[in-house]
Short mmCIF file of C-alpha atoms and ligand atoms in Angstrom, two decimals:
data_model
loop_
_atom_site.label_atom_id
_atom_site.label_comp_id
_atom_site.label_asym_id
_atom_site.label_seq_id
_atom_site.Cartn_x
_atom_site.Cartn_y
_atom_site.Cartn_z
CA MET A 486 0.00 0.00 0.00
CA ASP A 487 1.78 3.16 -1.21
CA VAL A 488 1.02 6.50 0.38
CA LEU A 489 1.95 9.65 -1.50
CA TYR A 490 2.89 12.26 1.12
CA LEU A 491 3.09 15.92 0.07
CA ASP A 492 5.29 18.05 2.29
CA CYS A 493 3.93 21.59 1.78
CA PHE A 494 6.49 23.40 3.97
CA SER A 495 6.89 25.98 1.17
CA GLY A 496 3.29 25.91 -0.02
CA ILE A 497 2.06 24.28 -3.20
CA SER A 498 1.28 25.36 -6.77
CA GLY A 499 0.27 23.52 -9.92
CA ASP A 500 3.77 23.42 -11.41
CA MET A 501 5.34 22.40 -8.07
CA PHE A 502 2.87 19.50 -7.93
CA LEU A 503 3.73 18.37 -11.48
CA GLY A 504 7.46 18.76 -10.79
CA ALA A 505 7.34 16.79 -7.53
CA LEU A 506 5.45 13.86 -9.05
CA LEU A 507 7.65 13.76 -12.15
CA ASP A 508 10.71 13.90 -9.86
CA LEU A 509 9.46 10.69 -8.19
CA GLY A 510 10.35 9.00 -11.45
CA VAL A 511 7.10 8.94 -13.44
CA ASP A 512 7.91 8.30 -17.09
CA VAL A 513 8.11 11.78 -18.66
CA ARG A 514 7.53 10.57 -22.22
CA GLU A 515 4.47 8.62 -21.20
CA PHE A 516 3.18 11.66 -19.28
CA LEU A 517 3.68 13.96 -22.28
CA ALA A 518 1.98 11.46 -24.58
CA GLU A 519 -1.05 11.45 -22.26
CA LEU A 520 -1.07 15.25 -22.05
CA LYS A 521 -1.06 15.47 -25.86
CA LYS A 522 -4.47 13.79 -25.83
CA LEU A 523 -5.92 17.13 -24.68
CA PRO A 524 -7.16 19.15 -27.66
CA LEU A 525 -5.22 22.23 -26.56
CA SER A 526 -2.71 24.25 -28.50
CA GLY A 527 -0.76 27.39 -27.80
CA TYR A 528 1.54 26.02 -25.15
CA GLU A 529 4.91 24.37 -24.70
CA ILE A 530 5.93 22.40 -21.66
CA GLU A 531 9.52 22.43 -20.49
CA ILE A 532 10.57 19.83 -17.92
CA LYS A 533 14.12 20.16 -16.66
CA LYS A 534 16.28 19.39 -13.64
CA SER A 535 17.30 22.45 -11.67
CA VAL A 536 18.31 23.61 -8.18
CA LYS A 537 16.51 25.77 -5.59
CA LYS A 538 18.52 26.74 -2.50
CA GLY A 539 20.74 23.70 -3.01
CA ILE A 540 17.87 21.27 -3.58
CA PHE A 541 18.00 19.43 -6.90
CA GLY A 542 14.57 18.72 -8.32
CA THR A 543 12.27 19.01 -11.32
CA ASP A 544 11.19 22.33 -12.74
CA VAL A 545 8.07 22.33 -14.89
CA TYR A 546 7.48 25.42 -16.96
CA ILE A 547 4.41 25.81 -19.13
CA LYS A 548 5.00 28.50 -21.76
CA CYS A 549 1.67 29.83 -22.81
CA HIS A 550 1.00 31.79 -26.00
CA GLU A 551 -2.54 32.95 -25.19
CA HIS A 552 -3.31 36.06 -23.22
CA HIS A 553 -5.55 35.09 -20.29
CA PRO A 554 -8.80 34.07 -21.97
CA HIS A 555 -11.91 33.97 -19.81
CA ARG A 556 -13.06 30.36 -20.06
CA GLY A 557 -16.06 29.01 -18.20
CA LEU A 558 -16.77 25.54 -16.84
CA LYS A 559 -18.61 24.56 -20.06
CA GLU A 560 -15.63 25.37 -22.31
CA ILE A 561 -13.24 23.53 -20.02
CA TYR A 562 -15.51 20.45 -19.80
CA GLY A 563 -15.67 20.59 -23.62
CA ILE A 564 -11.86 20.45 -23.87
CA ILE A 565 -11.64 17.57 -21.38
CA ASP A 566 -14.51 15.60 -22.96
CA GLY A 567 -13.04 16.18 -26.42
CA SER A 568 -9.82 14.39 -25.43
CA SER A 569 -8.99 10.70 -25.60
CA LEU A 570 -7.79 10.66 -21.99
CA LYS A 571 -8.78 7.76 -19.70
CA PRO A 572 -12.34 8.12 -18.34
CA GLU A 573 -10.99 8.23 -14.73
CA VAL A 574 -8.63 11.11 -15.65
CA LYS A 575 -11.43 13.01 -17.41
CA GLN A 576 -13.71 12.49 -14.41
CA LYS A 577 -11.12 13.67 -11.86
CA SER A 578 -10.19 16.69 -14.01
CA LYS A 579 -13.83 17.75 -14.32
CA GLU A 580 -14.35 17.22 -10.59
CA ALA A 581 -11.39 19.55 -9.97
CA PHE A 582 -12.70 22.30 -12.27
CA LEU A 583 -16.15 22.06 -10.71
CA LYS A 584 -14.59 22.51 -7.24
CA LEU A 585 -12.68 25.50 -8.56
CA ALA A 586 -15.83 27.00 -10.08
CA VAL A 587 -17.75 26.49 -6.82
CA ALA A 588 -14.95 28.21 -4.85
CA GLU A 589 -14.67 31.09 -7.34
CA GLY A 590 -18.46 31.40 -7.41
CA LYS A 591 -18.58 31.67 -3.64
CA ILE A 592 -16.04 34.52 -3.74
CA HIS A 593 -17.48 36.44 -6.65
CA GLY A 594 -21.12 35.82 -5.67
CA LYS A 595 -22.08 33.84 -8.78
CA PRO A 596 -23.32 30.31 -9.51
CA PRO A 597 -20.46 28.02 -10.65
CA GLU A 598 -21.77 27.79 -14.24
CA GLU A 599 -21.51 31.58 -14.59
CA ILE A 600 -17.89 31.75 -13.46
CA HIS A 601 -15.36 32.86 -16.02
CA PHE A 602 -11.94 31.86 -14.80
CA HIS A 603 -9.21 34.37 -15.49
CA GLU A 604 -5.70 33.11 -14.81
CA VAL A 605 -6.95 29.80 -13.45
CA GLY A 606 -8.77 29.01 -16.71
CA ALA A 607 -5.79 29.70 -18.97
CA VAL A 608 -4.03 26.96 -20.89
CA ASP A 609 -1.28 26.66 -18.26
CA SER A 610 -3.84 26.02 -15.51
CA ILE A 611 -5.66 23.44 -17.62
CA VAL A 612 -2.34 21.70 -18.25
CA ASP A 613 -1.48 21.92 -14.51
CA ILE A 614 -4.79 20.45 -13.38
CA VAL A 615 -5.28 17.80 -16.06
CA GLY A 616 -1.54 17.01 -15.90
CA ALA A 617 -1.83 16.46 -12.13
CA CYS A 618 -4.76 14.09 -12.67
CA ILE A 619 -2.72 12.16 -15.28
CA LEU A 620 0.29 11.88 -12.94
CA VAL A 621 -1.73 10.71 -9.92
CA ASP A 622 -3.42 8.15 -12.17
CA MET A 623 -0.02 6.95 -13.44
CA LEU A 624 1.47 6.78 -9.94
CA ASN A 625 -1.72 5.22 -8.55
CA PRO A 626 -1.02 5.59 -4.80
CA ALA A 627 -3.43 3.93 -2.37
CA LYS A 628 -3.77 7.26 -0.60
CA VAL A 629 -2.55 10.86 -0.82
CA SER A 630 -1.75 12.53 2.46
CA ALA A 631 -0.28 16.02 3.07
CA SER A 632 1.38 18.14 5.71
CA PRO A 633 -0.18 21.36 7.02
CA VAL A 634 0.23 23.99 4.31
CA ASN A 635 2.52 27.02 4.61
CA VAL A 636 0.38 29.56 2.76
CA GLY A 637 2.67 32.63 2.77
CA CYS A 638 1.56 36.15 3.67
CA GLY A 639 1.28 39.70 2.32
CA THR A 640 -0.46 40.50 -0.96
CA VAL A 641 -0.34 39.34 -4.58
CA ALA A 642 -1.06 41.21 -7.80
CA CYS A 643 -3.19 39.33 -10.33
CA ALA A 644 -5.96 39.91 -12.92
CA HIS A 645 -8.37 40.78 -10.10
CA GLY A 646 -5.98 43.48 -8.87
CA VAL A 647 -4.17 43.22 -5.56
CA LEU A 648 -5.38 40.34 -3.38
CA PRO A 649 -4.49 39.26 0.15
CA VAL A 650 -2.38 36.12 0.57
CA PRO A 651 -3.73 33.50 0.69
CA ALA A 652 -5.81 34.66 -2.30
CA PRO A 653 -9.55 34.31 -1.65
CA ALA A 654 -9.86 31.27 -3.95
CA THR A 655 -6.92 29.58 -2.19
CA MET A 656 -8.44 30.28 1.22
CA GLU A 657 -11.80 28.88 0.14
CA LEU A 658 -10.24 25.71 -1.28
CA LEU A 659 -8.20 25.17 1.89
CA LYS A 660 -11.30 25.02 4.10
CA GLY A 661 -10.84 22.12 6.50
CA VAL A 662 -7.08 21.87 5.77
CA PRO A 663 -4.52 22.74 8.49
CA VAL A 664 -2.68 25.90 7.35
CA TYR A 665 -0.07 28.27 8.77
CA SER A 666 2.25 31.03 7.66
CA SER A 667 5.95 30.79 8.48
CA GLY A 668 6.14 34.56 7.86
CA GLU A 669 7.66 34.12 4.39
CA GLU A 670 6.27 36.95 2.21
CA GLY A 671 4.46 35.95 -0.99
CA GLU A 672 1.87 33.57 -2.38
CA LEU A 673 3.30 30.21 -1.33
CA ALA A 674 0.06 28.29 -1.90
CA THR A 675 -1.85 29.19 -5.08
CA PRO A 676 -5.46 28.41 -6.00
CA THR A 677 -4.33 25.57 -8.28
CA GLY A 678 -2.11 24.08 -5.56
CA ALA A 679 -4.93 24.32 -3.00
CA LEU A 680 -7.34 22.79 -5.51
CA LEU A 681 -5.05 19.79 -6.10
CA LEU A 682 -4.80 19.20 -2.35
CA SER A 683 -8.56 19.39 -1.96
CA VAL A 684 -9.08 16.93 -4.82
CA PHE A 685 -6.41 14.38 -3.93
CA ALA A 686 -5.41 14.59 -0.25
CA GLU A 687 -7.51 12.41 2.02
CA GLU A 688 -5.75 13.35 5.25
CA PHE A 689 -3.47 16.05 6.63
CA GLY A 690 -0.89 15.81 9.38
CA PRO A 691 2.64 14.61 10.10
CA MET A 692 4.26 12.09 7.78
CA PRO A 693 2.45 8.76 8.19
CA ARG A 694 4.35 5.64 9.16
CA GLY A 695 5.96 3.86 6.21
CA ILE A 696 9.20 3.25 4.38
CA PRO A 697 10.23 6.07 2.03
CA ALA A 698 10.78 4.40 -1.33
CA LYS A 699 10.99 7.45 -3.62
CA ILE A 700 11.44 11.16 -2.92
CA GLY A 701 10.78 13.95 -5.39
CA TYR A 702 11.20 17.72 -5.33
CA GLY A 703 9.05 20.00 -7.48
CA LEU A 704 10.57 23.44 -7.86
CA GLY A 705 8.62 26.69 -7.57
CA LYS A 706 9.46 29.70 -9.71
CA LYS A 707 10.40 32.39 -7.15
CA ASP A 708 13.50 32.40 -4.99
CA ARG A 709 12.61 32.53 -1.32
CA ARG A 710 14.39 32.44 2.02
CA ILE A 711 13.32 28.81 2.40
CA PRO A 712 13.79 26.35 -0.50
CA ASN A 713 10.79 27.00 -2.74
CA VAL A 714 10.04 23.33 -3.37
CA LEU A 715 7.24 20.84 -2.82
CA ARG A 716 8.51 17.53 -1.51
CA ALA A 717 6.69 14.34 -2.50
CA VAL A 718 7.50 11.11 -0.68
CA LEU A 719 6.24 7.71 -1.78
CA LEU A 720 5.89 5.60 1.35
CA LYS A 721 5.69 1.82 1.18
CA ALA A 722 4.01 -0.25 3.86
CA GLU A 723 6.40 -2.07 6.16
CA GLU A 724 6.86 -5.64 4.97
CA ASP A 725 5.01 -7.45 7.77
CA ASP A 726 2.69 -4.54 8.24
CA ALA A 727 0.59 -4.78 5.11
CA GLU A 728 -2.50 -5.07 7.25
CA THR A 729 -1.72 -2.03 9.41
CA ASP A 730 -3.90 1.03 9.31
CA ARG A 731 -4.51 4.06 11.51
CA VAL A 732 -7.41 4.67 13.83
CA VAL A 733 -8.28 7.49 16.17
CA VAL A 734 -9.00 6.73 19.82
CA MET A 735 -11.33 9.18 21.58
CA GLU A 736 -11.87 9.19 25.34
CA ALA A 737 -13.92 11.09 27.87
CA ASN A 738 -14.03 10.62 31.66
CA ILE A 739 -17.59 11.04 32.90
CA ASP A 740 -18.59 11.25 36.55
CA ASP A 741 -21.98 12.97 36.43
CA MET A 742 -24.19 11.20 33.91
CA ASN A 743 -27.27 9.05 34.38
CA PRO A 744 -25.93 5.54 33.57
CA GLN A 745 -29.11 4.77 31.60
CA LEU A 746 -27.87 7.13 28.87
CA TYR A 747 -24.77 5.08 27.98
CA GLU A 748 -26.72 2.62 25.84
CA GLU A 749 -28.00 5.45 23.64
CA ILE A 750 -24.63 7.17 23.12
CA MET A 751 -22.94 3.85 22.37
CA GLU A 752 -25.55 3.06 19.70
CA SER A 753 -25.31 6.57 18.30
CA LEU A 754 -21.50 6.33 17.97
CA PHE A 755 -21.71 2.94 16.25
CA GLN A 756 -24.30 4.34 13.86
CA LYS A 757 -22.01 7.25 13.01
CA GLY A 758 -19.18 4.89 12.03
CA ALA A 759 -17.32 4.00 15.27
CA LEU A 760 -15.35 0.76 14.97
CA ASP A 761 -15.69 0.05 18.69
CA VAL A 762 -17.16 1.79 21.73
CA PHE A 763 -16.55 0.62 25.30
CA LEU A 764 -16.83 1.73 28.90
CA THR A 765 -14.22 1.32 31.64
CA PRO A 766 -14.97 1.89 35.33
CA ILE A 767 -12.47 4.40 36.76
CA ILE A 768 -11.90 6.31 40.01
CA MET A 769 -11.52 10.02 39.39
CA LYS A 770 -10.42 12.96 41.52
CA LYS A 771 -12.02 13.22 44.96
CA SER A 772 -12.32 9.39 44.84
CA ARG A 773 -15.34 9.64 42.56
CA PRO A 774 -16.36 6.43 40.78
CA ALA A 775 -16.76 7.33 37.13
CA VAL A 776 -16.78 5.89 33.62
CA LYS A 777 -14.24 6.29 30.83
CA LEU A 778 -16.05 6.26 27.48
CA SER A 779 -13.71 5.09 24.71
CA CYS A 780 -14.47 5.21 21.03
CA ILE A 781 -12.22 3.82 18.27
CA ALA A 782 -12.87 5.15 14.78
CA PRO A 783 -11.38 5.78 11.33
CA PRO A 784 -9.49 9.14 11.50
CA ASP A 785 -11.90 10.88 9.09
CA LYS A 786 -14.81 10.27 11.50
CA ARG A 787 -13.10 12.03 14.42
CA ARG A 788 -14.89 15.36 14.25
CA GLU A 789 -18.41 13.94 13.86
CA LEU A 790 -17.92 11.40 16.65
CA ALA A 791 -16.24 13.85 19.05
CA GLU A 792 -19.12 16.24 18.47
CA ALA A 793 -21.63 13.49 19.26
CA ILE A 794 -19.78 12.70 22.52
CA LEU A 795 -19.86 16.39 23.49
CA LYS A 796 -23.53 16.71 22.54
CA GLU A 797 -24.90 13.43 23.86
CA THR A 798 -23.00 13.04 27.15
CA THR A 799 -22.27 15.38 30.06
CA THR A 800 -18.54 15.57 29.33
CA ILE A 801 -16.99 18.95 28.57
CA GLY A 802 -13.97 17.58 26.71
CA VAL A 803 -12.86 14.71 24.50
CA ARG A 804 -9.24 13.54 24.29
CA PHE A 805 -8.06 11.91 21.08
CA TYR A 806 -4.93 10.35 19.70
CA GLU A 807 -4.03 8.32 16.65
CA ALA A 808 -3.03 4.70 16.98
CA HIS A 809 -1.72 2.10 14.57
CA ARG A 810 -3.83 -1.01 14.20
CA MET A 811 -2.67 -4.37 12.90
CA LYS A 812 -5.62 -6.37 11.77
CA LEU A 813 -6.49 -9.69 10.25
CA GLU A 814 -8.40 -9.83 6.99
CA ARG A 815 -12.00 -10.73 7.79
CA GLU A 816 -15.06 -11.88 5.90
CA ILE A 817 -18.57 -12.76 7.01
CA GLU A 818 -19.79 -16.07 5.56
CA THR A 819 -22.73 -18.39 6.17
CA ARG A 820 -21.77 -21.97 7.05
CA SER A 821 -23.94 -25.07 7.34
CA THR A 822 -23.55 -26.98 10.61
CA PRO A 823 -25.41 -30.02 11.99
CA LEU A 824 -27.47 -27.54 14.05
CA GLY A 825 -28.37 -25.34 11.06
CA GLU A 826 -26.95 -22.36 9.18
CA VAL A 827 -24.71 -19.99 11.13
CA ARG A 828 -23.07 -16.72 10.14
CA VAL A 829 -19.34 -16.84 10.87
CA LYS A 830 -16.49 -14.34 10.85
CA VAL A 831 -13.54 -15.88 8.99
CA SER A 832 -10.28 -14.18 9.99
CA LYS A 833 -7.30 -14.69 7.70
CA ARG A 834 -3.65 -13.67 7.51
CA GLY A 835 -1.96 -13.75 4.12
CA GLY A 836 -4.89 -15.76 2.76
CA GLU A 837 -4.57 -18.45 5.51
CA ILE A 838 -7.53 -18.97 7.84
CA VAL A 839 -6.57 -18.07 11.44
CA ARG A 840 -9.95 -18.34 13.17
CA VAL A 841 -13.60 -19.02 12.40
CA THR A 842 -15.90 -17.36 14.93
CA PRO A 843 -19.65 -17.97 14.93
CA GLU A 844 -22.05 -15.05 15.32
CA TYR A 845 -23.34 -15.08 18.90
CA ASP A 846 -26.92 -14.09 17.91
CA ASP A 847 -27.17 -17.12 15.59
CA ILE A 848 -25.90 -19.46 18.34
CA ARG A 849 -28.44 -18.06 20.76
CA GLU A 850 -31.22 -18.62 18.25
CA ILE A 851 -30.09 -22.24 17.73
CA SER A 852 -29.94 -22.83 21.51
CA ARG A 853 -33.55 -21.63 21.80
CA LYS A 854 -34.70 -23.67 18.82
CA PHE A 855 -33.23 -26.92 20.18
CA GLY A 856 -33.83 -26.08 23.86
CA ILE A 857 -30.15 -26.53 24.73
CA PRO A 858 -27.90 -24.19 26.76
CA VAL A 859 -26.10 -21.50 24.69
CA LEU A 860 -22.78 -22.83 26.02
CA GLU A 861 -23.52 -26.29 24.62
CA ALA A 862 -24.64 -24.93 21.22
CA TYR A 863 -21.54 -22.74 21.13
CA ARG A 864 -19.16 -25.62 21.98
CA ASP A 865 -20.70 -27.92 19.36
CA ILE A 866 -20.68 -25.32 16.61
CA VAL A 867 -17.16 -24.06 17.35
CA GLY A 868 -15.94 -27.67 17.43
CA PHE A 869 -17.58 -28.36 14.07
CA LEU A 870 -16.29 -25.15 12.50
CA ASN A 871 -12.75 -25.71 13.70
CA LYS A 872 -12.79 -29.16 12.19
CA ASP A 873 -13.89 -27.39 9.05
CA LYS A 874 -11.39 -24.50 9.40
CA CYS A 875 -8.95 -25.38 6.69
CA LYS A 876 -11.50 -26.37 4.07
O1 LIG B 617 -8.33 33.47 -12.20
C1 LIG B 617 -8.91 33.77 -11.22
S1 LIG B 617 -10.53 33.90 -11.16
C2 LIG B 617 -8.19 34.02 -9.96
C3 LIG B 617 -8.91 34.12 -8.80
C4 LIG B 617 -8.23 34.35 -7.63
C5 LIG B 617 -8.95 34.45 -6.37
O2 LIG B 617 -8.40 34.27 -5.34
S2 LIG B 617 -10.60 34.83 -6.49
C6 LIG B 617 -6.84 34.44 -7.65
N1 LIG B 617 -6.18 34.36 -8.80
C7 LIG B 617 -4.71 34.54 -8.82
O3 LIG B 617 -4.22 34.20 -10.09
C8 LIG B 617 -2.91 33.70 -10.00
C9 LIG B 617 -2.83 32.41 -10.73
O4 LIG B 617 -3.19 31.30 -9.91
P1 LIG B 617 -2.67 29.81 -10.22
O5 LIG B 617 -3.35 28.91 -9.23
O6 LIG B 617 -3.10 29.50 -11.62
O7 LIG B 617 -1.20 29.80 -10.08
C10 LIG B 617 -2.59 33.59 -8.54
O8 LIG B 617 -1.81 34.70 -8.15
C11 LIG B 617 -3.96 33.64 -7.90
O9 LIG B 617 -3.94 34.14 -6.61
C12 LIG B 617 -6.80 34.14 -9.96
NI1 NI B 618 -11.33 34.91 -8.76
#
């Protein structure tokens, strides 16, 4: 499982994104052949190795012969649909332009279909955005993850006039993304860079666990105090860790809630996507008996679940931390046994069956049907299934 990690310590722009991914070793000729499938003329693309503040990387320069035309979503969809690019690349490219139109529309107070992009609709931006979709498709990482984004500060002059940094479109597209400014003057993150993050990055934070297999540097155009580069790292899963993922663990210590309410909050958290919810008796300050509510969830569910804990319990705070989880592959199957059909969880490692566990509810039903204790039904069925384990 490869994770593409984007280290945006000096922001991100369209050409930095292209440069960083090409620098990872994507076949340049194959990339250019794909790009040629776009029915676009009036541009030349120069891809060369260069250095920024001592860092050797790939510089992508799109020389454009048109003078900022004002294209709308319809024209851009027409160009993409008129190409012979892969359907997935066309789809992702159109999704990106729609996001851009929605963000621009929000800023300029217009519906997305009435937006006429200025700089961001020019040939170079189309090449940046479609090119990025081609490269991600060629690289095919299981996931794209990114660092918090250094956005820059000050102002920038563009077709709209002078804008604050981050430019309004950039700010809009970075909603929900952790950002900061290191104090470096200038537009470090551009609308196109922010758009590519919002389209591809599934999570933001420190570099995830993995083994760096390839590292690429995409060079920006301006010289800055810090190296103006985007770093891309392709992380491979650790050999015996192919089944490792990340979860978030949320906890709240509660000493003042009616215990009857726990059933409801537990159900509510499961419904909202928790992987597990459990209660631990604890002794809190002033020797108060209390309950620790723990909830394990996929990281992208953290906000919704933490909000439910705050809303549906008496706690005034929720702690959370990320944890690594090693898990067995699992499948639910229905097996025939001498006592009838039973749903079972088949746990496997590397394709080999490790355990076959019957569903408790089915065992209980069988025990009632045959008028035998649950323990007896359980023992008989587990014995039968284990005999059957390697079949
Ligand atoms: O083209 C448009 S509509 C445009 C909108 C905005 C807003 O923030 S609104 C900003 N800009 C500026 O144009 C250049 C080009 O951006 P790229 O992403 O293509 O590099 C940049 O300075 C933007 O801030 C353009
Ligand atoms: Ni604009």
